[in-house]
Amino acid sequence: MSTPHPLPPDEAIEAALDDLQQGQCAALDPRVAGDSALSSAAGLQQRIDGRLARLFQFDPPPPDAVASLLGAPAAEPAPALPRAVKLRRWHAAAALAAAAAIAWAVLTIAPRNGPAHAPLFAFQPLREIYRETVAQGFEPYYECREADRFADTFARRQGLPLQLLPLPVGSSMLGLSYPGGLSRHTTAMLGRVDGQPVMVFVDRAAADQPGAAAGGDASLRIFRAQRDGLVFYEVTPLGEARLTDYLAPVERRGAAPQPSTAH
Amino acid sequence: MTPPQNCDRTAIAGPVDLADPRSFAAHYRAAYSRLALVAAGMIGDRTAAEDVVQDAAIIAFQRAAQFTPGTNFAAWMAEIVRRCALNYRRKAKHRKTYPADPALLSQVEHQGAGGESWRSIASLSGDMLEDQGQFDDELIRALKQLSPEARCCLLLRTVERLSYAEIAALMHMPEGTAMSHVHRSRTALRRALSREPAAHLPASEAAP
């Protein structure tokens, strides 16, 4: 093991590194540029900053997603900016020109280097998720006990508020998880039926995946149901779906459940 | 000193009617990346950060009447995000699983085994170096050693390039404290990453 590299301790170097921009290493204080140890630290800091900026890049959700979240129409008024910061016309024109240049660069350069932004989500068979969840203790992300929040969660993620009808003896709901599966927004309800762990995956019908029930495992069965624009998959070691039918739209309290089909 | 790229965003704070969903949404979207960084900093990774911010947005919208017009919307919401993130962490302490993580981790693990396909994940981050994946792993590990407040300050400064005054306002702490967090965090990360020689070498050179 090599000796840890001595790092520049003084505040002046910290301040220099704080101002460091990628590609500006040569413009650093001559003390830094002329000292190999300091220059090395500056280079490392550049790399760290670059990686952090890329790893933690968050883009705001689209307006319709925010509107859906808040239950509001998608159109947003322009935020009221003080006059002092309003752009003049030529500023706006310059910004448009810059945007066009960036768009051109993205469209012409990015394809050559492969996709710039691979999707964060990849479909995963539900049996796999079930096994992983069981292996890791079968504990929900969200112990959702309040009916309102339960409904809000599905309204937010699937566009339809759901309620859990009173469960029969032997069945219980543990909570909700967001394990992915069909889509990034798939919501899973974890429960126990006769002591066995059971998961019900819920998503919009449009997000359904043909391979959702893939993965041979005689000890697990998957039951599928589709209603109200949603698709339900119950993954269970039992011989029948025992939870799905108790998930019902809030406005349809007491509606007759439709039978689930086995896969 | 380089001005923060988004310093004009603070101008959005001002007399606003947050009870109007469209107005709330506009301000929420404008502040979103900063709020997500606060959540990511408090939690320690970015996986659940967006869910935490969403939960916080719903709570904030329900409590819009508590917002004082003329004050900083982002700072007001950041406090709610911090509380939601703390709640998330408290619950996470008592469970063994993070259901959003296994899928992503499994995905990365499976793709990593395929050699070339590793790049499709790494391409999220742009320039691909031989040891980029390993460097990122070490960086994330080192980041998790920082305190939540220090992580927040570091990420807000590094990713959003906020001024220390803006960070201080968002984090409800003195400006000097924010600056100290950032400097100490950077030193800690450099120390952690420079202590790991293998992290800076291609795998072939790092092998014994």
Coordinates of C-alpha atoms in Angstrom, one line a residue:
Chain A
M1 CA 0.0 0.0 0.0
S2 CA 1.4 3.3 -1.0
T3 CA 1.7 6.2 1.4
P4 CA -1.3 8.5 1.2
H5 CA -0.5 11.5 -0.9
P6 CA 0.0 14.6 1.2
L7 CA -2.8 17.0 0.6
P8 CA -2.6 20.7 0.6
P9 CA -4.0 21.8 3.9
D10 CA -4.1 25.6 3.7
E11 CA -7.2 27.6 3.0
A12 CA -5.7 29.3 0.0
I13 CA -5.5 26.1 -1.8
E14 CA -9.0 25.2 -0.8
A15 CA -10.3 28.5 -2.1
A16 CA -8.5 27.9 -5.4
L17 CA -10.0 24.4 -5.7
D18 CA -13.4 25.8 -4.8
D19 CA -13.2 28.1 -7.8
L20 CA -11.8 25.4 -10.0
Q21 CA -13.7 24.9 -13.3
Q22 CA -13.1 22.0 -15.6
G23 CA -10.4 22.8 -18.1
Q24 CA -9.1 25.8 -16.1
C25 CA -6.4 24.0 -14.3
A26 CA -3.8 26.0 -16.1
A27 CA -5.4 29.3 -14.9
L28 CA -4.9 28.3 -11.3
D29 CA -2.7 30.2 -8.9
P30 CA 0.9 29.7 -10.0
R31 CA 1.6 28.2 -6.6
V32 CA -0.8 25.4 -7.5
A33 CA 0.2 25.0 -11.1
G34 CA 3.9 24.9 -10.2
D35 CA 3.6 22.4 -7.4
S36 CA 3.1 18.8 -8.6
A37 CA 1.4 17.8 -5.3
L38 CA -1.1 20.7 -5.4
S39 CA -1.6 20.3 -9.1
S40 CA -2.4 16.6 -8.5
A41 CA -4.9 17.4 -5.8
A42 CA -6.5 20.0 -8.1
G43 CA -6.8 17.4 -10.9
L44 CA -8.3 14.9 -8.5
Q45 CA -10.8 17.5 -7.3
Q46 CA -11.7 18.3 -10.9
R47 CA -12.5 14.7 -11.5
I48 CA -14.5 14.4 -8.3
D49 CA -16.5 17.5 -9.1
G50 CA -17.1 16.3 -12.6
R51 CA -18.4 12.9 -11.5
L52 CA -20.6 14.4 -8.7
A53 CA -22.1 16.8 -11.2
R54 CA -23.0 14.0 -13.5
L55 CA -24.0 11.4 -11.0
F56 CA -26.3 13.8 -9.2
Q57 CA -27.9 15.5 -12.1
F58 CA -31.6 15.9 -11.5
D59 CA -34.0 17.2 -14.1
P60 CA -37.3 18.7 -13.1
P61 CA -40.3 16.6 -13.8
P62 CA -42.4 17.6 -16.8
P63 CA -45.3 20.0 -16.1
D64 CA -47.9 17.3 -16.6
A65 CA -46.3 15.1 -14.1
V66 CA -46.3 17.9 -11.5
A67 CA -49.9 18.8 -12.4
S68 CA -50.8 15.1 -11.9
L69 CA -49.0 15.1 -8.6
L70 CA -50.9 18.1 -7.3
G71 CA -54.1 17.3 -9.1
A72 CA -53.9 20.5 -11.2
P73 CA -54.2 21.4 -14.9
A74 CA -50.8 21.0 -16.7
A75 CA -50.5 24.6 -18.0
E76 CA -48.2 26.7 -15.8
P77 CA -48.1 30.4 -15.7
A78 CA -44.6 31.9 -16.2
P79 CA -43.1 32.6 -12.8
A80 CA -43.3 36.3 -12.0
L81 CA -39.7 37.5 -12.2
P82 CA -38.7 41.0 -11.0
R83 CA -38.2 43.5 -13.8
A84 CA -34.5 43.6 -13.0
V85 CA -34.0 40.1 -14.2
K86 CA -36.2 40.1 -17.2
L87 CA -34.2 39.4 -20.3
R88 CA -34.1 41.9 -23.1
R89 CA -35.1 40.8 -26.5
W90 CA -31.5 40.4 -27.7
H91 CA -30.7 38.3 -24.7
A92 CA -33.6 36.1 -25.6
A93 CA -32.5 35.9 -29.1
A94 CA -29.0 34.9 -28.0
A95 CA -30.4 32.3 -25.7
L96 CA -32.5 30.9 -28.5
A97 CA -29.4 30.8 -30.7
A98 CA -27.4 29.0 -28.0
A99 CA -30.3 26.5 -27.5
A100 CA -30.4 25.9 -31.2
A101 CA -26.6 25.3 -31.3
I102 CA -26.8 22.9 -28.3
A103 CA -29.7 21.1 -30.0
W104 CA -27.7 20.8 -33.1
A105 CA -24.7 19.5 -31.2
V106 CA -26.8 17.0 -29.3
L107 CA -28.5 15.7 -32.5
T108 CA -25.4 15.5 -34.6
I109 CA -22.7 14.5 -32.1
A110 CA -24.4 12.4 -29.4
P111 CA -25.6 9.7 -31.8
R112 CA -22.0 9.0 -32.8
N113 CA -21.0 8.4 -29.2
G114 CA -24.0 6.3 -28.3
P115 CA -26.9 7.2 -26.2
A116 CA -26.1 10.2 -23.9
H117 CA -28.7 9.2 -21.4
A118 CA -29.4 5.5 -21.1
P119 CA -32.8 4.9 -19.3
L120 CA -32.6 4.7 -15.6
F121 CA -35.2 2.0 -15.6
A122 CA -35.0 -1.5 -17.0
F123 CA -37.9 -3.9 -16.9
Q124 CA -37.4 -6.8 -14.4
P125 CA -39.6 -9.9 -14.2
L126 CA -41.8 -9.7 -11.2
R127 CA -40.8 -13.1 -9.8
E128 CA -37.2 -11.8 -9.5
I129 CA -38.4 -8.7 -7.6
Y130 CA -40.5 -10.9 -5.3
R131 CA -37.5 -13.2 -4.6
E132 CA -35.2 -10.3 -3.9
T133 CA -37.8 -8.7 -1.6
V134 CA -38.3 -11.9 0.3
A135 CA -34.5 -12.5 0.5
Q136 CA -34.1 -9.0 2.0
G137 CA -36.6 -9.4 4.7
F138 CA -39.9 -8.7 2.9
E139 CA -40.2 -5.2 4.4
P140 CA -42.0 -2.4 2.7
Y141 CA -40.6 0.9 1.8
Y142 CA -43.7 2.7 3.1
E143 CA -45.8 1.3 5.9
C144 CA -48.9 3.0 4.6
R145 CA -51.6 2.8 7.3
E146 CA -53.7 5.9 6.4
A147 CA -56.3 5.3 3.8
D148 CA -55.9 8.8 2.4
R149 CA -52.2 8.4 1.9
F150 CA -52.7 4.9 0.5
A151 CA -55.0 6.4 -2.1
D152 CA -52.8 9.4 -2.8
T153 CA -49.8 7.1 -3.5
F154 CA -51.7 5.2 -6.2
A155 CA -53.2 8.5 -7.5
R156 CA -49.7 10.0 -7.8
R157 CA -48.0 7.0 -9.3
Q158 CA -50.8 5.3 -11.3
G159 CA -53.2 8.1 -11.8
L160 CA -56.0 6.4 -9.9
P161 CA -56.6 6.5 -6.1
L162 CA -57.0 3.0 -4.8
Q163 CA -58.3 1.8 -1.5
L164 CA -57.8 -1.5 0.3
L165 CA -61.1 -3.1 1.2
P166 CA -61.3 -4.8 4.5
L167 CA -59.2 -8.0 4.3
P168 CA -60.4 -11.3 5.6
V169 CA -58.9 -13.0 8.6
G170 CA -55.5 -14.5 7.7
S171 CA -54.6 -11.7 5.3
S172 CA -52.8 -8.5 6.1
M173 CA -51.2 -5.6 4.3
L174 CA -47.6 -4.7 5.4
G175 CA -47.1 -1.6 3.3
L176 CA -46.1 -0.3 -0.1
S177 CA -42.9 -0.4 -2.0
Y178 CA -41.6 1.1 -5.2
P179 CA -39.5 -1.8 -6.6
G180 CA -39.9 -1.1 -10.3
G181 CA -40.9 -4.0 -12.4
L182 CA -43.2 -3.0 -15.2
S183 CA -42.1 0.6 -15.1
R184 CA -40.3 3.0 -12.8
H185 CA -43.6 3.9 -11.3
T186 CA -44.8 0.4 -10.5
T187 CA -46.2 0.3 -7.0
A188 CA -46.2 -2.9 -5.0
M189 CA -48.3 -3.8 -2.1
L190 CA -46.7 -6.2 0.3
G191 CA -48.9 -8.5 2.3
R192 CA -49.1 -11.8 4.1
V193 CA -51.8 -14.4 3.4
D194 CA -51.9 -17.4 5.7
G195 CA -48.4 -16.4 6.8
Q196 CA -47.0 -16.4 3.3
P197 CA -45.5 -13.3 1.7
V198 CA -47.5 -12.0 -1.2
M199 CA -46.8 -9.1 -3.5
V200 CA -49.3 -7.2 -5.7
F201 CA -47.7 -5.1 -8.4
V202 CA -49.9 -2.3 -9.7
D203 CA -49.2 -0.1 -12.7
R204 CA -51.0 1.6 -15.6
A205 CA -52.3 -0.9 -18.1
A206 CA -50.2 0.9 -20.7
A207 CA -47.0 0.0 -18.8
D208 CA -47.8 -3.7 -18.9
Q209 CA -44.9 -5.9 -20.1
P210 CA -45.3 -9.1 -21.9
G211 CA -42.5 -10.7 -19.9
A212 CA -43.9 -9.7 -16.5
A213 CA -44.8 -13.2 -15.6
A214 CA -41.5 -14.7 -17.0
G215 CA -39.1 -16.8 -15.0
G216 CA -40.0 -20.4 -14.4
D217 CA -40.6 -21.2 -10.7
A218 CA -43.1 -23.9 -9.7
S219 CA -43.2 -22.6 -6.2
L220 CA -44.5 -19.2 -7.3
R221 CA -47.6 -18.3 -9.2
I222 CA -48.6 -15.0 -10.8
F223 CA -52.1 -13.9 -11.3
R224 CA -53.0 -11.1 -13.6
A225 CA -56.0 -8.8 -13.6
Q226 CA -56.8 -5.7 -15.6
R227 CA -59.4 -3.1 -14.7
D228 CA -60.0 0.6 -14.5
G229 CA -57.0 1.3 -16.8
L230 CA -54.6 -0.5 -14.3
V231 CA -52.9 -3.9 -14.5
F232 CA -52.4 -6.0 -11.3
Y233 CA -50.0 -8.8 -10.9
E234 CA -50.2 -10.9 -7.7
V235 CA -47.1 -12.9 -7.1
T236 CA -47.8 -15.6 -4.5
P237 CA -46.7 -19.0 -3.3
L238 CA -50.4 -19.8 -2.9
G239 CA -52.7 -21.4 -5.4
E240 CA -55.0 -18.4 -5.9
A241 CA -54.9 -14.6 -5.9
R242 CA -56.0 -13.5 -2.4
L243 CA -55.2 -9.8 -2.3
T244 CA -55.7 -8.2 -5.7
D245 CA -59.4 -8.2 -5.5
Y246 CA -59.4 -6.1 -2.4
L247 CA -57.7 -3.2 -4.2
A248 CA -60.5 -1.0 -5.6
P249 CA -60.8 2.5 -6.9
V250 CA -61.8 4.9 -4.1
E251 CA -64.9 6.0 -6.0
R252 CA -66.0 2.5 -6.6
R253 CA -66.1 1.3 -3.0
G254 CA -67.8 -2.1 -2.8
A255 CA -67.6 -2.8 -6.6
A256 CA -67.8 -6.4 -7.4
P257 CA -64.2 -7.6 -8.0
Q258 CA -63.4 -9.4 -11.3
P259 CA -61.5 -12.7 -11.1
S260 CA -57.8 -12.8 -11.7
T261 CA -56.3 -15.1 -14.3
A262 CA -53.3 -17.3 -13.4
H263 CA -50.0 -17.4 -15.3
Chain B
M1 CA -15.2 33.9 -7.7
T2 CA -17.3 32.3 -10.4
P3 CA -20.9 33.3 -9.9
P4 CA -23.3 30.4 -9.5
Q5 CA -24.9 29.4 -12.8
N6 CA -28.4 29.6 -11.4
C7 CA -28.2 32.6 -9.1
D8 CA -31.1 34.2 -10.9
R9 CA -33.3 31.4 -9.8
T10 CA -33.6 32.9 -6.4
A11 CA -35.4 35.7 -8.0
I12 CA -38.4 33.4 -8.3
A13 CA -38.9 33.7 -4.6
G14 CA -41.3 36.5 -3.8
P15 CA -45.0 37.1 -3.3
V16 CA -46.6 34.0 -4.8
D17 CA -49.9 32.3 -4.3
L18 CA -48.9 28.8 -3.5
A19 CA -52.5 27.8 -3.1
D20 CA -52.8 28.0 -6.9
P21 CA -51.5 24.7 -8.1
R22 CA -50.1 26.2 -11.3
S23 CA -48.1 28.7 -9.3
F24 CA -46.9 26.1 -6.9
A25 CA -45.9 23.8 -9.8
A26 CA -43.9 26.6 -11.4
H27 CA -41.9 27.3 -8.3
Y28 CA -41.6 23.6 -7.5
R29 CA -40.1 22.9 -10.9
A30 CA -37.8 25.8 -10.7
A31 CA -36.4 24.6 -7.3
Y32 CA -36.6 20.9 -8.1
S33 CA -33.0 20.1 -8.8
R34 CA -31.9 21.9 -5.5
L35 CA -34.5 20.1 -3.6
A36 CA -33.5 16.7 -5.0
L37 CA -29.9 17.4 -4.1
V38 CA -31.0 18.2 -0.5
A39 CA -32.9 14.9 -0.4
A40 CA -29.9 13.0 -2.0
G41 CA -27.6 14.6 0.5
M42 CA -29.7 13.8 3.5
I43 CA -30.3 10.2 2.3
G44 CA -26.8 9.5 1.0
D45 CA -27.6 8.5 -2.5
R46 CA -29.9 9.6 -5.3
T47 CA -32.0 6.5 -5.6
A48 CA -34.9 7.5 -3.4
A49 CA -34.3 11.2 -3.5
E50 CA -36.9 12.0 -6.1
D51 CA -39.6 10.0 -4.3
V52 CA -38.8 12.0 -1.1
V53 CA -39.1 15.2 -3.0
Q54 CA -42.4 14.1 -4.4
D55 CA -43.7 13.3 -1.0
A56 CA -42.5 16.6 0.3
A57 CA -44.2 18.4 -2.6
I58 CA -47.5 16.9 -1.7
I59 CA -47.1 17.9 2.0
A60 CA -45.9 21.4 1.0
F61 CA -48.9 21.9 -1.3
Q62 CA -51.3 20.9 1.5
R63 CA -49.6 23.4 3.8
A64 CA -49.3 26.1 1.2
A65 CA -51.1 28.5 3.6
Q66 CA -48.1 28.2 6.0
F67 CA -45.7 29.7 3.4
T68 CA -44.9 33.4 4.1
P69 CA -45.2 35.4 0.9
G70 CA -42.0 37.2 0.1
T71 CA -39.8 34.6 1.7
N72 CA -37.7 32.0 -0.2
F73 CA -39.9 29.3 -1.6
A74 CA -36.9 26.9 -2.1
A75 CA -35.7 27.3 1.4
W76 CA -39.2 26.7 2.8
M77 CA -39.6 23.6 0.7
A78 CA -36.0 22.4 1.4
E79 CA -37.0 22.3 5.1
I80 CA -39.9 20.0 4.3
V81 CA -37.7 17.9 2.1
R82 CA -35.2 17.6 4.9
R83 CA -37.9 16.4 7.3
C84 CA -39.2 13.9 4.8
A85 CA -35.7 12.7 4.1
L86 CA -35.0 12.3 7.9
N87 CA -38.3 10.4 8.2
Y88 CA -37.2 8.2 5.3
R89 CA -33.8 7.6 7.0
R90 CA -35.4 6.8 10.3
K91 CA -37.7 4.2 8.7
A92 CA -34.8 2.9 6.6
K93 CA -32.8 2.2 9.8
H94 CA -35.4 -0.3 10.9
R95 CA -35.7 -2.2 7.7
K96 CA -33.3 -4.3 5.8
T97 CA -34.4 -3.5 2.3
Y98 CA -34.7 -0.6 0.0
P99 CA -37.1 -1.8 -2.6
A100 CA -36.1 0.8 -5.2
D101 CA -32.5 -0.2 -4.9
P102 CA -32.4 -3.9 -5.6
A103 CA -33.8 -3.5 -9.0
L104 CA -31.3 -0.9 -10.0
L105 CA -28.4 -2.6 -8.3
S106 CA -29.3 -5.9 -9.8
Q107 CA -29.6 -4.2 -13.2
V108 CA -26.1 -2.7 -12.8
E109 CA -24.7 -5.9 -11.5
H110 CA -26.0 -7.9 -14.4
Q111 CA -24.9 -5.4 -17.0
G112 CA -21.6 -5.1 -15.3
A113 CA -20.9 -8.8 -15.8
G114 CA -21.2 -8.3 -19.5
G115 CA -18.1 -6.1 -20.0
E116 CA -19.1 -3.8 -22.8
S117 CA -22.7 -3.4 -21.6
W118 CA -21.3 -1.8 -18.5
R119 CA -20.8 1.2 -20.7
S120 CA -24.5 1.7 -21.3
I121 CA -24.9 2.5 -17.6
A122 CA -21.7 4.5 -17.4
S123 CA -22.7 6.5 -20.4
L124 CA -25.1 8.2 -18.2
S125 CA -22.1 10.0 -16.8
G126 CA -20.5 11.0 -20.0
D127 CA -16.8 10.5 -20.5
M128 CA -15.9 6.9 -19.9
L129 CA -12.5 6.1 -18.5
E130 CA -11.1 2.7 -18.0
D131 CA -11.7 2.8 -14.2
Q132 CA -14.7 5.1 -14.2
G133 CA -17.1 2.6 -12.7
Q134 CA -14.6 1.8 -9.9
F135 CA -13.9 5.5 -9.3
D136 CA -17.6 6.2 -9.0
D137 CA -18.0 3.3 -6.5
E138 CA -15.2 4.7 -4.4
L139 CA -16.6 8.2 -4.7
I140 CA -20.1 7.1 -3.6
R141 CA -18.6 5.2 -0.7
A142 CA -16.6 8.2 0.4
L143 CA -19.6 10.4 0.0
K144 CA -21.6 8.2 2.4
Q145 CA -18.9 8.8 5.1
L146 CA -19.8 12.5 5.2
S147 CA -22.5 13.9 7.4
P148 CA -25.9 14.5 5.8
E149 CA -25.5 18.3 6.1
A150 CA -22.0 18.2 4.7
R151 CA -23.2 16.1 1.7
C152 CA -26.0 18.5 1.0
C153 CA -23.7 21.5 1.1
L154 CA -21.1 19.8 -1.1
L155 CA -23.7 18.6 -3.7
L156 CA -25.4 22.0 -3.8
R157 CA -22.1 23.7 -4.3
T158 CA -20.7 21.2 -6.8
V159 CA -23.7 20.2 -8.8
E160 CA -25.8 23.4 -8.7
R161 CA -22.9 25.7 -8.2
L162 CA -24.9 27.7 -5.7
S163 CA -23.2 30.5 -3.7
Y164 CA -22.6 29.9 -0.1
A165 CA -25.2 32.4 0.8
E166 CA -27.8 30.4 -1.2
I167 CA -26.6 27.1 0.4
A168 CA -26.9 28.7 3.8
A169 CA -30.4 29.9 3.1
L170 CA -31.5 26.4 1.8
M171 CA -29.9 24.6 4.7
H172 CA -30.8 27.0 7.4
M173 CA -27.3 27.4 8.6
P174 CA -24.7 30.2 8.7
E175 CA -22.8 30.9 5.5
G176 CA -19.5 30.1 7.2
T177 CA -20.8 26.7 8.3
A178 CA -21.8 25.9 4.7
M179 CA -18.4 26.9 3.4
S180 CA -16.7 24.8 6.1
H181 CA -18.8 21.8 5.2
V182 CA -17.9 22.1 1.5
H183 CA -14.2 22.5 2.2
R184 CA -14.0 19.7 4.7
S185 CA -16.0 17.4 2.5
R186 CA -13.8 18.0 -0.5
T187 CA -10.7 17.4 1.5
A188 CA -12.3 14.2 2.9
L189 CA -13.2 13.0 -0.6
R190 CA -9.8 13.7 -2.0
R191 CA -8.1 12.0 0.9
A192 CA -10.4 8.9 0.5
L193 CA -9.8 8.7 -3.2
S194 CA -6.1 9.4 -3.2
R195 CA -5.7 6.7 -0.5
E196 CA -7.1 4.1 -2.9
P197 CA -4.4 3.7 -5.5
A198 CA -6.4 0.9 -7.2
A199 CA -9.2 3.4 -7.8
H200 CA -7.0 5.4 -10.1
L201 CA -5.5 2.6 -12.1
P202 CA -7.0 0.5 -14.9
A203 CA -8.0 -2.9 -13.6
S204 CA -5.1 -4.6 -15.4
E205 CA -2.6 -2.5 -13.5
A206 CA -4.3 -2.7 -10.2
A207 CA -4.2 -6.5 -10.2
P208 CA -1.4 -8.2 -8.2

